[in-house]
Amino acid sequence: MSAVLLRPGRLIVAALAALSLLLLGQPQAHAASWGAPQTVNSWNTISGRWTANNELETYTPGCVWYEGDTLVIKTYKSGGTYYSGRVESKALYGYGTYSFTANMPNGQGLLPAVWAAYLNPWLPEFDAAEIVGQNPNTVYQTSHDTNNAQTQFSKTNGAGWTNAYHRYSFTWWPDHIDFAVDGTITGTKWYTTPPGVGMHFIVNTAVGGTWPGNPNDSTWATGDGARYLKVSSITYTPYTP
């Protein structure tokens, strides 16, 4: 190939032309496809005994309330009954980022969780965070497809995840889900959901069962004999492909 010498002016023009071709060849950012973050605070509060996964809790509206903008879920034992709280968003949401800034409780046999699911039918389900109460140094994030095939990611923290606020989130794209903790991606699951699927936001603390096992006296060894899950921010940021 023969060399071609260009004058400085022509060098600038050639460089700009090459840059234009490079930019045109790159995927364009979809900033215009992101909507503004929406606060999620309209809930169906669950009431009744819950037996999925051999769990022990009875959900009651009395265990759910707001302190300012913070959603509070109380879990405690009275006699032989374990009481806790669970809420499910009234609305279904689509592609976008589902974010929870949550302060999770610890305690043997507790499973606090912030997550989302279709609910009718149940699957798919995307768990922004689950913490096994007796193992507060690990947070689990899980994708469940429509057949309940699971892909799970985990992140450890030597100081523990419980009794402090952290931001747990996932971003649901048309062809994959990105899970994140405190803004850092922890794992990606490539998965396409069936047409028409939406997600309900869900916050709850389960008690006992197959995972994480049953509580004991140490679970309720607090000043008032209860544990609390607190969520100071729950937001949905829509994405339109």
Short mmCIF file of C-alpha atoms in Angstrom, two decimals:
data_model
loop_
_atom_site.label_atom_id
_atom_site.label_comp_id
_atom_site.label_asym_id
_atom_site.label_seq_id
_atom_site.Cartn_x
_atom_site.Cartn_y
_atom_site.Cartn_z
CA MET A 1 0.00 0.00 0.00
CA SER A 2 1.42 3.37 -0.99
CA ALA A 3 1.72 6.14 1.59
CA VAL A 4 -0.32 9.35 1.09
CA LEU A 5 0.86 12.58 2.66
CA LEU A 6 -1.87 15.04 3.77
CA ARG A 7 -1.51 18.70 4.57
CA PRO A 8 -2.48 19.76 8.14
CA GLY A 9 -5.86 21.13 7.01
CA ARG A 10 -6.69 17.93 5.23
CA LEU A 11 -5.55 15.93 8.27
CA ILE A 12 -8.17 17.70 10.42
CA VAL A 13 -10.92 17.08 7.85
CA ALA A 14 -9.93 13.43 7.55
CA ALA A 15 -9.88 13.01 11.32
CA LEU A 16 -13.36 14.55 11.69
CA ALA A 17 -14.71 12.33 8.93
CA ALA A 18 -13.25 9.24 10.58
CA LEU A 19 -14.73 10.28 13.95
CA SER A 20 -18.14 10.78 12.38
CA LEU A 21 -18.05 7.32 10.84
CA LEU A 22 -16.96 5.83 14.18
CA LEU A 23 -19.79 7.49 16.08
CA LEU A 24 -22.37 6.53 13.48
CA GLY A 25 -21.24 2.94 13.74
CA GLN A 26 -21.71 2.79 17.53
CA PRO A 27 -24.98 1.94 19.32
CA GLN A 28 -26.64 5.16 20.41
CA ALA A 29 -27.41 5.88 24.06
CA HIS A 30 -31.06 5.49 24.96
CA ALA A 31 -31.25 8.32 27.49
CA ALA A 32 -34.57 9.45 26.03
CA SER A 33 -36.00 5.99 26.75
CA TRP A 34 -35.59 6.33 30.52
CA GLY A 35 -38.41 7.91 32.49
CA ALA A 36 -38.20 9.74 35.79
CA PRO A 37 -37.95 7.66 39.01
CA GLN A 38 -41.32 6.94 40.60
CA THR A 39 -41.89 6.39 44.31
CA VAL A 40 -43.73 3.14 45.02
CA ASN A 41 -45.98 3.46 48.09
CA SER A 42 -49.39 2.05 47.15
CA TRP A 43 -49.71 -1.44 48.61
CA ASN A 44 -51.91 -4.44 49.14
CA THR A 45 -51.17 -5.54 52.71
CA ILE A 46 -51.31 -9.31 53.09
CA SER A 47 -53.27 -10.91 55.92
CA GLY A 48 -53.23 -14.56 56.93
CA ARG A 49 -51.15 -17.63 57.60
CA TRP A 50 -48.43 -18.28 55.02
CA THR A 51 -47.26 -21.86 54.45
CA ALA A 52 -45.16 -21.68 51.25
CA ASN A 53 -41.69 -23.21 51.79
CA ASN A 54 -42.97 -24.57 55.13
CA GLU A 55 -42.87 -21.04 56.57
CA LEU A 56 -44.30 -20.31 60.02
CA GLU A 57 -45.44 -16.69 59.90
CA THR A 58 -48.89 -15.19 59.98
CA TYR A 59 -48.99 -11.93 58.07
CA THR A 60 -51.02 -9.17 59.69
CA PRO A 61 -51.64 -5.53 58.69
CA GLY A 62 -50.74 -4.51 62.25
CA CYS A 63 -47.11 -5.35 61.45
CA VAL A 64 -46.94 -2.83 58.59
CA TRP A 65 -46.79 0.97 58.88
CA TYR A 66 -44.95 4.09 57.75
CA GLU A 67 -42.65 6.26 59.83
CA GLY A 68 -42.47 9.35 57.65
CA ASP A 69 -41.44 7.97 54.25
CA THR A 70 -39.97 4.77 55.71
CA LEU A 71 -41.92 1.53 55.35
CA VAL A 72 -41.63 -0.61 58.49
CA ILE A 73 -42.22 -4.37 58.75
CA LYS A 74 -42.34 -5.78 62.29
CA THR A 75 -41.73 -9.46 63.10
CA TYR A 76 -42.28 -11.01 66.53
CA LYS A 77 -43.57 -14.03 68.43
CA SER A 78 -46.62 -14.03 70.69
CA GLY A 79 -47.44 -17.29 72.42
CA GLY A 80 -46.92 -19.93 69.76
CA THR A 81 -47.63 -17.63 66.79
CA TYR A 82 -45.10 -15.80 64.67
CA TYR A 83 -46.39 -12.50 63.29
CA SER A 84 -44.88 -10.55 60.44
CA GLY A 85 -45.73 -8.19 57.59
CA ARG A 86 -45.86 -8.37 53.82
CA VAL A 87 -46.87 -5.82 51.20
CA GLU A 88 -47.29 -6.14 47.43
CA SER A 89 -47.59 -3.13 45.14
CA LYS A 90 -51.06 -2.58 43.74
CA ALA A 91 -49.62 -1.71 40.33
CA LEU A 92 -47.68 -3.88 37.91
CA TYR A 93 -44.46 -2.42 36.50
CA GLY A 94 -42.47 -3.17 33.36
CA TYR A 95 -38.88 -2.86 32.16
CA GLY A 96 -36.69 -0.59 34.25
CA THR A 97 -34.83 -0.35 37.56
CA TYR A 98 -36.46 -1.63 40.75
CA SER A 99 -34.63 -0.16 43.74
CA PHE A 100 -34.99 -0.63 47.51
CA THR A 101 -32.95 1.23 50.13
CA ALA A 102 -33.42 -1.19 52.99
CA ASN A 103 -32.26 -1.85 56.54
CA MET A 104 -32.58 -5.61 57.02
CA PRO A 105 -32.95 -7.39 60.38
CA ASN A 106 -30.83 -10.30 61.52
CA GLY A 107 -31.95 -13.21 63.70
CA GLN A 108 -31.99 -17.00 63.53
CA GLY A 109 -34.72 -18.25 61.21
CA LEU A 110 -35.64 -14.90 59.65
CA LEU A 111 -35.61 -14.20 55.91
CA PRO A 112 -36.14 -10.49 55.18
CA ALA A 113 -36.56 -9.80 51.47
CA VAL A 114 -37.14 -7.02 48.94
CA TRP A 115 -38.17 -8.38 45.56
CA ALA A 116 -40.66 -8.49 42.70
CA ALA A 117 -42.86 -11.10 41.02
CA TYR A 118 -45.65 -11.34 38.47
CA LEU A 119 -47.93 -13.00 41.10
CA ASN A 120 -50.73 -14.03 38.71
CA PRO A 121 -49.25 -16.44 37.85
CA TRP A 122 -46.50 -16.24 40.45
CA LEU A 123 -43.48 -16.49 38.17
CA PRO A 124 -41.21 -14.97 36.97
CA GLU A 125 -39.66 -13.57 40.15
CA PHE A 126 -36.60 -11.34 40.63
CA ASP A 127 -35.18 -11.01 44.16
CA ALA A 128 -33.31 -7.75 44.74
CA ALA A 129 -32.16 -9.04 48.14
CA GLU A 130 -32.73 -11.87 50.60
CA ILE A 131 -30.73 -12.26 53.79
CA VAL A 132 -30.66 -15.37 55.97
CA GLY A 133 -30.95 -13.90 59.45
CA GLN A 134 -28.25 -16.04 61.05
CA ASN A 135 -25.82 -15.30 58.19
CA PRO A 136 -25.90 -11.49 57.96
CA ASN A 137 -22.63 -11.24 56.01
CA THR A 138 -24.16 -12.55 52.76
CA VAL A 139 -26.92 -11.09 50.59
CA TYR A 140 -28.54 -13.24 47.90
CA GLN A 141 -30.05 -12.02 44.62
CA THR A 142 -31.97 -14.51 42.51
CA SER A 143 -33.73 -14.77 39.16
CA HIS A 144 -36.60 -17.30 38.90
CA ASP A 145 -37.88 -17.92 35.39
CA THR A 146 -41.39 -19.10 34.51
CA ASN A 147 -40.35 -22.71 35.20
CA ASN A 148 -38.69 -21.69 38.49
CA ALA A 149 -35.21 -22.37 37.12
CA GLN A 150 -33.02 -20.24 39.37
CA THR A 151 -29.85 -18.25 38.87
CA GLN A 152 -28.47 -16.87 42.13
CA PHE A 153 -25.79 -14.31 42.87
CA SER A 154 -24.38 -13.41 46.28
CA LYS A 155 -22.21 -10.70 47.77
CA THR A 156 -20.39 -10.82 51.09
CA ASN A 157 -19.67 -8.03 53.52
CA GLY A 158 -17.40 -8.64 56.48
CA ALA A 159 -19.19 -5.93 58.46
CA GLY A 160 -22.58 -7.53 57.73
CA TRP A 161 -25.51 -6.30 55.65
CA THR A 162 -28.07 -6.12 58.46
CA ASN A 163 -28.95 -3.21 60.74
CA ALA A 164 -27.66 -0.69 58.20
CA TYR A 165 -29.14 0.81 55.05
CA HIS A 166 -27.99 -0.49 51.66
CA ARG A 167 -29.43 -0.08 48.19
CA TYR A 168 -30.52 -3.35 46.61
CA SER A 169 -31.73 -3.25 43.02
CA PHE A 170 -32.16 -4.96 39.71
CA THR A 171 -32.63 -3.56 36.23
CA TRP A 172 -34.98 -5.53 34.01
CA TRP A 173 -34.10 -5.21 30.32
CA PRO A 174 -35.91 -6.93 27.43
CA ASP A 175 -33.23 -9.64 27.23
CA HIS A 176 -31.51 -9.71 30.63
CA ILE A 177 -31.58 -8.68 34.30
CA ASP A 178 -28.71 -6.85 36.02
CA PHE A 179 -28.57 -7.21 39.81
CA ALA A 180 -26.75 -4.61 41.93
CA VAL A 181 -25.89 -3.72 45.53
CA ASP A 182 -25.10 -0.11 46.41
CA GLY A 183 -24.87 0.68 42.70
CA THR A 184 -22.34 -2.06 41.84
CA ILE A 185 -23.51 -4.83 39.50
CA THR A 186 -23.24 -8.22 41.17
CA GLY A 187 -24.48 -10.44 38.35
CA THR A 188 -26.32 -10.59 35.03
CA LYS A 189 -28.91 -13.15 33.93
CA TRP A 190 -29.72 -13.30 30.21
CA TYR A 191 -33.42 -14.04 30.02
CA THR A 192 -36.43 -12.97 27.96
CA THR A 193 -39.77 -12.88 29.74
CA PRO A 194 -43.01 -13.89 28.02
CA PRO A 195 -45.14 -11.11 26.45
CA GLY A 196 -47.44 -9.26 28.83
CA VAL A 197 -45.47 -9.99 32.01
CA GLY A 198 -45.23 -7.28 34.67
CA MET A 199 -43.81 -7.13 38.19
CA HIS A 200 -45.26 -6.28 41.59
CA PHE A 201 -42.87 -4.81 44.15
CA ILE A 202 -42.86 -6.94 47.35
CA VAL A 203 -41.43 -6.38 50.84
CA ASN A 204 -41.67 -8.95 53.63
CA THR A 205 -39.94 -10.89 56.37
CA ALA A 206 -40.55 -14.63 56.34
CA VAL A 207 -40.11 -16.76 59.46
CA GLY A 208 -38.77 -20.31 59.49
CA GLY A 209 -39.27 -23.03 56.93
CA THR A 210 -37.00 -24.85 54.51
CA TRP A 211 -34.82 -21.78 54.07
CA PRO A 212 -33.62 -20.25 56.45
CA GLY A 213 -34.62 -22.80 59.09
CA ASN A 214 -36.62 -22.16 62.24
CA PRO A 215 -36.18 -19.37 64.79
CA ASN A 216 -35.17 -19.91 68.41
CA ASP A 217 -35.15 -17.83 71.60
CA SER A 218 -32.18 -15.79 70.39
CA THR A 219 -34.27 -14.48 67.48
CA TRP A 220 -36.40 -12.39 69.83
CA ALA A 221 -33.61 -11.35 72.21
CA THR A 222 -34.10 -7.62 71.64
CA GLY A 223 -35.32 -4.79 73.81
CA ASP A 224 -38.95 -5.24 72.76
CA GLY A 225 -38.78 -8.85 71.52
CA ALA A 226 -39.20 -7.88 67.86
CA ARG A 227 -37.16 -7.44 64.67
CA TYR A 228 -37.74 -4.74 62.06
CA LEU A 229 -37.25 -4.44 58.32
CA LYS A 230 -37.17 -0.78 57.27
CA VAL A 231 -37.20 0.50 53.69
CA SER A 232 -36.55 4.23 53.35
CA SER A 233 -36.84 4.40 49.56
CA ILE A 234 -38.64 2.23 47.01
CA THR A 235 -38.42 3.49 43.45
CA TYR A 236 -39.16 2.35 39.91
CA THR A 237 -37.38 3.98 36.99
CA PRO A 238 -39.10 2.96 33.74
CA TYR A 239 -37.23 1.94 30.62
CA THR A 240 -38.88 1.81 27.19
CA PRO A 241 -36.96 -0.18 24.56
#
